[in-house]
PDB file of C-alpha atoms in Angstrom:
ATOM      1  CA  MET Z 747     -24.842  -3.437  -5.360  1.00  0.00           C
ATOM      2  CA  LYS Z 748     -23.720  -5.277  -2.399  1.00  0.00           C
ATOM      3  CA  GLN Z 749     -26.425  -7.291  -1.481  1.00  0.00           C
ATOM      4  CA  TRP Z 750     -29.604  -8.858  -3.164  1.00  0.00           C
ATOM      5  CA  THR Z 751     -32.448 -11.017  -2.068  1.00  0.00           C
ATOM      6  CA  ALA Z 752     -33.377 -13.806  -4.188  1.00  0.00           C
ATOM      7  CA  THR Z 753     -35.805 -16.661  -4.049  1.00  0.00           C
ATOM      8  CA  GLY Z 754     -36.066 -19.968  -6.331  1.00  0.00           C
ATOM      9  CA  THR Z 755     -37.842 -23.353  -6.324  1.00  0.00           C
ATOM     10  CA  THR Z 756     -34.509 -24.401  -4.057  1.00  0.00           C
ATOM     11  CA  VAL Z 757     -31.512 -22.716  -1.939  1.00  0.00           C
ATOM     12  CA  ASP Z 758     -29.209 -23.540  -4.766  1.00  0.00           C
ATOM     13  CA  GLU Z 759     -31.664 -22.180  -7.510  1.00  0.00           C
ATOM     14  CA  ALA Z 760     -31.886 -18.861  -5.348  1.00  0.00           C
ATOM     15  CA  ILE Z 761     -28.570 -18.550  -4.554  1.00  0.00           C
ATOM     16  CA  GLN Z 762     -27.633 -18.670  -8.653  1.00  0.00           C
ATOM     17  CA  THR Z 763     -30.078 -16.097  -9.150  1.00  0.00           C
ATOM     18  CA  ALA Z 764     -28.306 -13.706  -6.723  1.00  0.00           C
ATOM     19  CA  LEU Z 765     -25.143 -14.446  -8.147  1.00  0.00           C
ATOM     20  CA  GLU Z 766     -26.188 -13.432 -11.740  1.00  0.00           C
ATOM     21  CA  GLN Z 767     -27.615  -9.939 -10.308  1.00  0.00           C
ATOM     22  CA  LEU Z 768     -24.946  -8.981  -8.164  1.00  0.00           C
ATOM     23  CA  ARG Z 769     -22.304 -10.179 -11.168  1.00  0.00           C
ATOM     24  CA  THR Z 770     -20.166 -12.057  -8.944  1.00  0.00           C
ATOM     25  CA  SER Z 771     -19.098 -15.659  -8.106  1.00  0.00           C
ATOM     26  CA  ARG Z 772     -19.783 -17.980  -5.209  1.00  0.00           C
ATOM     27  CA  ASP Z 773     -16.490 -17.642  -3.495  1.00  0.00           C
ATOM     28  CA  GLN Z 774     -17.124 -13.948  -3.192  1.00  0.00           C
ATOM     29  CA  ILE Z 775     -20.253 -13.816  -1.418  1.00  0.00           C
ATOM     30  CA  ASP Z 776     -21.667 -14.706   2.375  1.00  0.00           C
ATOM     31  CA  VAL Z 777     -25.106 -16.270   2.262  1.00  0.00           C
ATOM     32  CA  GLU Z 778     -27.976 -15.930   4.480  1.00  0.00           C
ATOM     33  CA  ILE Z 779     -30.864 -18.826   4.056  1.00  0.00           C
ATOM     34  CA  ILE Z 780     -34.078 -16.766   5.083  1.00  0.00           C
ATOM     35  CA  ASP Z 781     -36.540 -19.737   3.995  1.00  0.00           C
ATOM     36  CA  GLU Z 782     -35.076 -23.062   2.726  1.00  0.00           C
ATOM     37  CA  GLY Z 783     -38.416 -23.424   1.144  1.00  0.00           C
ATOM     38  CA  LYS Z 784     -40.937 -25.961   0.619  1.00  0.00           C
ATOM     39  CA  LYS Z 785     -41.340 -28.525  -2.173  1.00  0.00           C
ATOM     40  CA  GLY Z 786     -45.629 -29.055  -1.356  1.00  0.00           C
ATOM     41  CA  PHE Z 787     -47.524 -32.211  -2.722  1.00  0.00           C
ATOM     42  CA  LEU Z 788     -48.633 -32.456  -6.155  1.00  0.00           C
ATOM     43  CA  GLY Z 789     -48.385 -28.797  -6.706  1.00  0.00           C
ATOM     44  CA  PHE Z 790     -49.929 -27.503  -3.302  1.00  0.00           C
ATOM     45  CA  GLY Z 791     -48.398 -26.065  -0.374  1.00  0.00           C
ATOM     46  CA  THR Z 792     -45.079 -25.142  -2.248  1.00  0.00           C
ATOM     47  CA  LYS Z 793     -42.996 -22.360  -0.635  1.00  0.00           C
ATOM     48  CA  PRO Z 794     -40.044 -20.691  -2.492  1.00  0.00           C
ATOM     49  CA  ALA Z 795     -36.170 -20.818  -1.162  1.00  0.00           C
ATOM     50  CA  ILE Z 796     -35.341 -17.263  -0.084  1.00  0.00           C
ATOM     51  CA  VAL Z 797     -31.709 -16.272   0.432  1.00  0.00           C
ATOM     52  CA  LYS Z 798     -29.885 -13.184   1.469  1.00  0.00           C
ATOM     53  CA  ALA Z 799     -26.589 -12.688  -0.342  1.00  0.00           C
ATOM     54  CA  THR Z 800     -24.024 -10.302   0.345  1.00  0.00           C
ATOM     55  CA  ILE Z 801     -20.583  -9.450  -1.539  1.00  0.00           C
ATOM     56  CA  LYS Z 802     -17.953  -9.823   0.718  1.00  0.00           C
ATOM     57  CA  LYS Z 803     -15.123  -6.677   1.389  1.00  0.00           C
ATOM     58  CA  ASN Z 804     -12.298  -7.153  -0.398  1.00  0.00           C
ATOM     59  CA  PRO Z 805      -9.442  -5.020   1.049  1.00  0.00           C
ATOM     60  CA  VAL Z 806      -7.027  -5.442  -1.974  1.00  0.00           C
ATOM     61  CA  GLN Z 807      -9.539  -4.509  -4.138  1.00  0.00           C
ATOM     62  CA  ASP Z 808     -10.959  -1.507  -2.234  1.00  0.00           C
ATOM     63  CA  VAL Z 809      -7.561  -0.020  -2.006  1.00  0.00           C
ATOM     64  CA  GLU Z 810      -6.743  -0.530  -5.009  1.00  0.00           C
ATOM     65  CA  THR Z 811      -9.897   1.622  -6.595  1.00  0.00           C
ATOM     66  CA  PHE Z 812      -8.955   4.103  -4.489  1.00  0.00           C
ATOM     67  CA  ILE Z 813      -5.637   4.528  -6.163  1.00  0.00           C
ATOM     68  CA  TYR Z 814      -6.697   3.962  -9.052  1.00  0.00           C
ATOM     69  CA  GLU Z 815      -8.961   6.972  -8.935  1.00  0.00           C
ATOM     70  CA  VAL Z 816      -7.120   9.409  -6.893  1.00  0.00           C
ATOM     71  CA  ALA Z 817      -4.123   8.911  -9.527  1.00  0.00           C
ATOM     72  CA  GLU Z 818      -6.647   9.538 -12.550  1.00  0.00           C
ATOM     73  CA  GLN Z 819      -7.966  12.542 -11.004  1.00  0.00           C
ATOM     74  CA  MET Z 820      -4.292  13.903 -10.677  1.00  0.00           C
ATOM     75  CA  GLY Z 821      -3.688  13.628 -14.032  1.00  0.00           C
ATOM     76  CA  ALA Z 822      -0.608  10.698 -13.418  1.00  0.00           C
ATOM     77  CA  PRO Z 823      -2.396   7.158 -14.064  1.00  0.00           C
ATOM     78  CA  VAL Z 824      -0.778   4.465 -12.796  1.00  0.00           C
ATOM     79  CA  GLN Z 825      -0.078   0.490 -12.880  1.00  0.00           C
ATOM     80  CA  VAL Z 826      -0.570  -1.200  -9.311  1.00  0.00           C
ATOM     81  CA  LYS Z 827       1.260  -4.351  -8.033  1.00  0.00           C
ATOM     82  CA  THR Z 828       0.030  -5.605  -4.994  1.00  0.00           C
ATOM     83  CA  GLU Z 829       0.967  -8.092  -2.477  1.00  0.00           C
ATOM     84  CA  LEU Z 830      -1.019  -9.278   0.465  1.00  0.00           C
ATOM     85  CA  ARG Z 831       1.374 -10.702   3.178  1.00  0.00           C
ATOM     86  CA  GLN Z 832      -1.459 -11.639   6.219  1.00  0.00           C
ATOM     87  CA  ARG Z 833      -2.787  -8.351   7.213  1.00  0.00           C
ATOM     88  CA  ASP Z 834       0.017  -5.989   5.190  1.00  0.00           C
ATOM     89  CA  ILE Z 835      -0.599  -4.607   2.044  1.00  0.00           C
ATOM     90  CA  HIS Z 836       2.402  -3.684  -0.177  1.00  0.00           C
ATOM     91  CA  MET Z 837       1.775  -2.015  -3.634  1.00  0.00           C
ATOM     92  CA  GLU Z 838       3.979  -0.756  -5.919  1.00  0.00           C
ATOM     93  CA  LEU Z 839       2.966   2.317  -8.167  1.00  0.00           C
ATOM     94  CA  GLU Z 840       4.217   2.686 -11.866  1.00  0.00           C
ATOM     95  CA  GLY Z 841       3.740   5.497 -14.135  1.00  0.00           C
ATOM     96  CA  GLU Z 842       5.300   8.052 -16.514  1.00  0.00           C
ATOM     97  CA  LYS Z 843       4.453  10.911 -14.124  1.00  0.00           C
ATOM     98  CA  ILE Z 844       5.213   8.908 -10.727  1.00  0.00           C
ATOM     99  CA  ALA Z 845       6.914  12.021  -9.581  1.00  0.00           C
ATOM    100  CA  MET Z 846       3.753  13.726  -8.743  1.00  0.00           C
ATOM    101  CA  LEU Z 847       2.597  10.987  -7.113  1.00  0.00           C
ATOM    102  CA  ILE Z 848       5.642  10.560  -4.634  1.00  0.00           C
ATOM    103  CA  GLY Z 849       5.791  14.569  -4.413  1.00  0.00           C
ATOM    104  CA  LYS Z 850       8.654  16.566  -2.023  1.00  0.00           C
ATOM    105  CA  ARG Z 851      10.033  14.130   0.022  1.00  0.00           C
ATOM    106  CA  GLY Z 852       7.711  11.780  -0.444  1.00  0.00           C
ATOM    107  CA  GLN Z 853       5.097  13.974   1.411  1.00  0.00           C
ATOM    108  CA  THR Z 854       2.080  13.050  -1.235  1.00  0.00           C
ATOM    109  CA  LEU Z 855       3.016   9.204  -1.149  1.00  0.00           C
ATOM    110  CA  ASN Z 856       2.621   9.489   2.406  1.00  0.00           C
ATOM    111  CA  SER Z 857      -0.928  11.224   2.359  1.00  0.00           C
ATOM    112  CA  LEU Z 858      -2.035   8.743  -0.344  1.00  0.00           C
ATOM    113  CA  GLN Z 859      -0.783   5.945   1.967  1.00  0.00           C
ATOM    114  CA  TYR Z 860      -2.689   7.332   4.747  1.00  0.00           C
ATOM    115  CA  LEU Z 861      -5.729   7.817   3.307  1.00  0.00           C
ATOM    116  CA  ALA Z 862      -5.430   4.676   1.345  1.00  0.00           C
ATOM    117  CA  GLN Z 863      -5.215   2.640   4.922  1.00  0.00           C
ATOM    118  CA  LEU Z 864      -8.375   4.882   6.214  1.00  0.00           C
ATOM    119  CA  VAL Z 865      -9.869   3.385   2.891  1.00  0.00           C
ATOM    120  CA  VAL Z 866      -8.962  -0.087   3.986  1.00  0.00           C
ATOM    121  CA  ASN Z 867      -9.865  -0.163   7.164  1.00  0.00           C
ATOM    122  CA  ARG Z 868     -13.202   1.774   7.196  1.00  0.00           C
ATOM    123  CA  GLU Z 869     -16.209  -1.047   7.100  1.00  0.00           C
ATOM    124  CA  SER Z 870     -13.152  -3.892   8.124  1.00  0.00           C
ATOM    125  CA  ASP Z 871     -12.940  -6.282  11.425  1.00  0.00           C
ATOM    126  CA  VAL Z 872      -9.471  -6.566  10.937  1.00  0.00           C
ATOM    127  CA  PHE Z 873      -6.956  -3.754  10.736  1.00  0.00           C
ATOM    128  CA  TYR Z 874      -4.661  -3.658   7.449  1.00  0.00           C
ATOM    129  CA  THR Z 875      -1.485  -1.780   7.346  1.00  0.00           C
ATOM    130  CA  VAL Z 876      -1.254  -0.279   3.748  1.00  0.00           C
ATOM    131  CA  MET Z 877       2.410   0.219   2.610  1.00  0.00           C
ATOM    132  CA  LEU Z 878       2.521   2.430  -0.933  1.00  0.00           C
ATOM    133  CA  ASP Z 879       5.919   2.311  -3.070  1.00  0.00           C
ATOM    134  CA  ALA Z 880       6.526   4.232  -6.480  1.00  0.00           C
ATOM    135  CA  GLU Z 881       9.254   2.877  -8.343  1.00  0.00           C
ATOM    136  CA  GLY Z 882      11.590   2.206  -5.471  1.00  0.00           C
ATOM    137  CA  TYR Z 883      11.214   5.010  -3.709  1.00  0.00           C
ATOM    138  CA  ARG Z 884      10.913   3.609  -0.531  1.00  0.00           C
ATOM    139  CA  GLY Z 885      14.423   1.725  -0.438  1.00  0.00           C
ATOM    140  CA  ARG Z 886      15.841   4.774  -1.939  1.00  0.00           C
ATOM    141  CA  ARG Z 887      14.522   7.158   1.064  1.00  0.00           C
ATOM    142  CA  LYS Z 888      15.706   4.525   3.605  1.00  0.00           C
ATOM    143  CA  GLU Z 889      19.315   4.673   2.370  1.00  0.00           C
ATOM    144  CA  THR Z 890      18.948   8.548   2.285  1.00  0.00           C
ATOM    145  CA  LEU Z 891      17.684   8.781   6.118  1.00  0.00           C
ATOM    146  CA  GLU Z 892      20.164   6.189   7.246  1.00  0.00           C
ATOM    147  CA  ASN Z 893      22.725   8.466   5.726  1.00  0.00           C
ATOM    148  CA  LEU Z 894      21.585  11.312   7.181  1.00  0.00           C
ATOM    149  CA  ALA Z 895      20.739   9.586  10.617  1.00  0.00           C
ATOM    150  CA  HIS Z 896      24.801   8.894  10.785  1.00  0.00           C
ATOM    151  CA  ARG Z 897      25.500  12.846   9.714  1.00  0.00           C
ATOM    152  CA  LEU Z 898      23.514  14.268  12.131  1.00  0.00           C
ATOM    153  CA  ALA Z 899      24.904  12.034  14.824  1.00  0.00           C
ATOM    154  CA  GLU Z 900      28.501  12.986  14.204  1.00  0.00           C
ATOM    155  CA  LYS Z 901      27.242  16.541  14.311  1.00  0.00           C
ATOM    156  CA  ALA Z 902      25.176  15.733  17.606  1.00  0.00           C
ATOM    157  CA  VAL Z 903      28.744  14.499  19.181  1.00  0.00           C
ATOM    158  CA  ARG Z 904      31.114  16.945  17.514  1.00  0.00           C
ATOM    159  CA  THR Z 905      28.965  19.813  19.015  1.00  0.00           C
ATOM    160  CA  ASN Z 906      27.653  17.978  21.947  1.00  0.00           C
ATOM    161  CA  GLN Z 907      24.247  19.123  21.446  1.00  0.00           C
ATOM    162  CA  GLU Z 908      20.814  17.640  20.480  1.00  0.00           C
ATOM    163  CA  VAL Z 909      20.092  17.826  16.924  1.00  0.00           C
ATOM    164  CA  LYS Z 910      16.372  17.813  16.073  1.00  0.00           C
ATOM    165  CA  LEU Z 911      15.559  16.598  12.756  1.00  0.00           C
ATOM    166  CA  GLU Z 912      12.557  17.402  10.228  1.00  0.00           C
ATOM    167  CA  PRO Z 913       8.928  15.813  11.105  1.00  0.00           C
ATOM    168  CA  MET Z 914       8.675  12.407   9.609  1.00  0.00           C
ATOM    169  CA  PRO Z 915       5.827   9.825   9.514  1.00  0.00           C
ATOM    170  CA  SER Z 916       6.236   6.999  12.079  1.00  0.00           C
ATOM    171  CA  TYR Z 917       7.798   4.582   9.655  1.00  0.00           C
ATOM    172  CA  GLU Z 918      10.889   6.754   8.877  1.00  0.00           C
ATOM    173  CA  ARG Z 919      11.126   7.853  12.833  1.00  0.00           C
ATOM    174  CA  LYS Z 920      11.947   3.973  12.806  1.00  0.00           C
ATOM    175  CA  ILE Z 921      14.553   3.974  10.220  1.00  0.00           C
ATOM    176  CA  ILE Z 922      16.380   6.791  12.025  1.00  0.00           C
ATOM    177  CA  HIS Z 923      16.263   4.683  15.124  1.00  0.00           C
ATOM    178  CA  SER Z 924      17.113   1.795  13.846  1.00  0.00           C
ATOM    179  CA  ALA Z 925      20.269   3.825  12.143  1.00  0.00           C
ATOM    180  CA  LEU Z 926      21.276   4.538  15.482  1.00  0.00           C
ATOM    181  CA  GLN Z 927      20.212   2.130  17.641  1.00  0.00           C
ATOM    182  CA  ASN Z 928      23.939   0.709  18.371  1.00  0.00           C
ATOM    183  CA  HIS Z 929      25.564   3.463  18.086  1.00  0.00           C
ATOM    184  CA  LYS Z 930      27.732   4.135  21.202  1.00  0.00           C
ATOM    185  CA  LYS Z 931      28.036   7.893  21.572  1.00  0.00           C
ATOM    186  CA  VAL Z 932      24.630   9.295  20.846  1.00  0.00           C
ATOM    187  CA  GLU Z 933      20.644   8.276  22.025  1.00  0.00           C
ATOM    188  CA  THR Z 934      17.148   9.091  19.729  1.00  0.00           C
ATOM    189  CA  ASP Z 935      14.076  10.033  21.065  1.00  0.00           C
ATOM    190  CA  SER Z 936      10.955  11.260  19.195  1.00  0.00           C
ATOM    191  CA  ASP Z 937       9.393  14.471  20.470  1.00  0.00           C
ATOM    192  CA  GLY Z 938       6.271  16.204  19.676  1.00  0.00           C
ATOM    193  CA  ASN Z 939       2.720  15.627  18.455  1.00  0.00           C
ATOM    194  CA  ASP Z 940       1.560  13.848  14.638  1.00  0.00           C
ATOM    195  CA  PRO Z 941       2.139  15.587  11.985  1.00  0.00           C
ATOM    196  CA  ARG Z 942       4.832  17.525  13.641  1.00  0.00           C
ATOM    197  CA  ARG Z 943       6.397  14.660  15.718  1.00  0.00           C
ATOM    198  CA  HIS Z 944      10.183  14.166  14.926  1.00  0.00           C
ATOM    199  CA  VAL Z 945      13.317  12.881  16.112  1.00  0.00           C
ATOM    200  CA  VAL Z 946      15.618  14.084  18.245  1.00  0.00           C
ATOM    201  CA  ILE Z 947      19.637  12.918  18.453  1.00  0.00           C
ATOM    202  CA  ARG Z 948      21.334  13.736  21.921  1.00  0.00           C
ATOM    203  CA  PRO Z 949      25.374  12.974  22.784  1.00  0.00           C
ATOM    204  CA  GLN Z 950      25.351  10.628  25.796  1.00  0.00           C
TER     205      GLN Z 950
END
């Protein structure tokens, strides 16, 4: 239940009734006063107050619920630690079967992250960015990609030929670009279209 129209002898009473029906607190709803009501005189001409209460969208709660449900269906239940930094939602997943949620080279985790971002933005007036991590996987992956970037840069210089990397999501491509931005002997570029977009390392 996301919305409830309630009546009461006063606006406050109508709001309280709506809160009870929606099972939430005052700070979690938006209230539209349809009619402020009328006390009348000696009981005559009394009109009830009418309000429409709508539960505010909670992006963190929505995306957490999505992750819990998907992980449960995959047979890999998780605990989630979430941090909201302005419009960035950072989520750390922990669980006994976390490898199932990471997948080969993080492909499952990347897909989950993409879907989570769709979920959180489907009815939102502002755009949120979701970053999913799983027991420090992103940090380990970043280190792996930086090492790969330097290794392939040396190969490009040694062979004097461009080197194409495997397709990666945009934030992983940024890691490669950043790792080599100060390299004096190579330049990097992205080529192709998603989901096949990849980094190309070229000798200068």
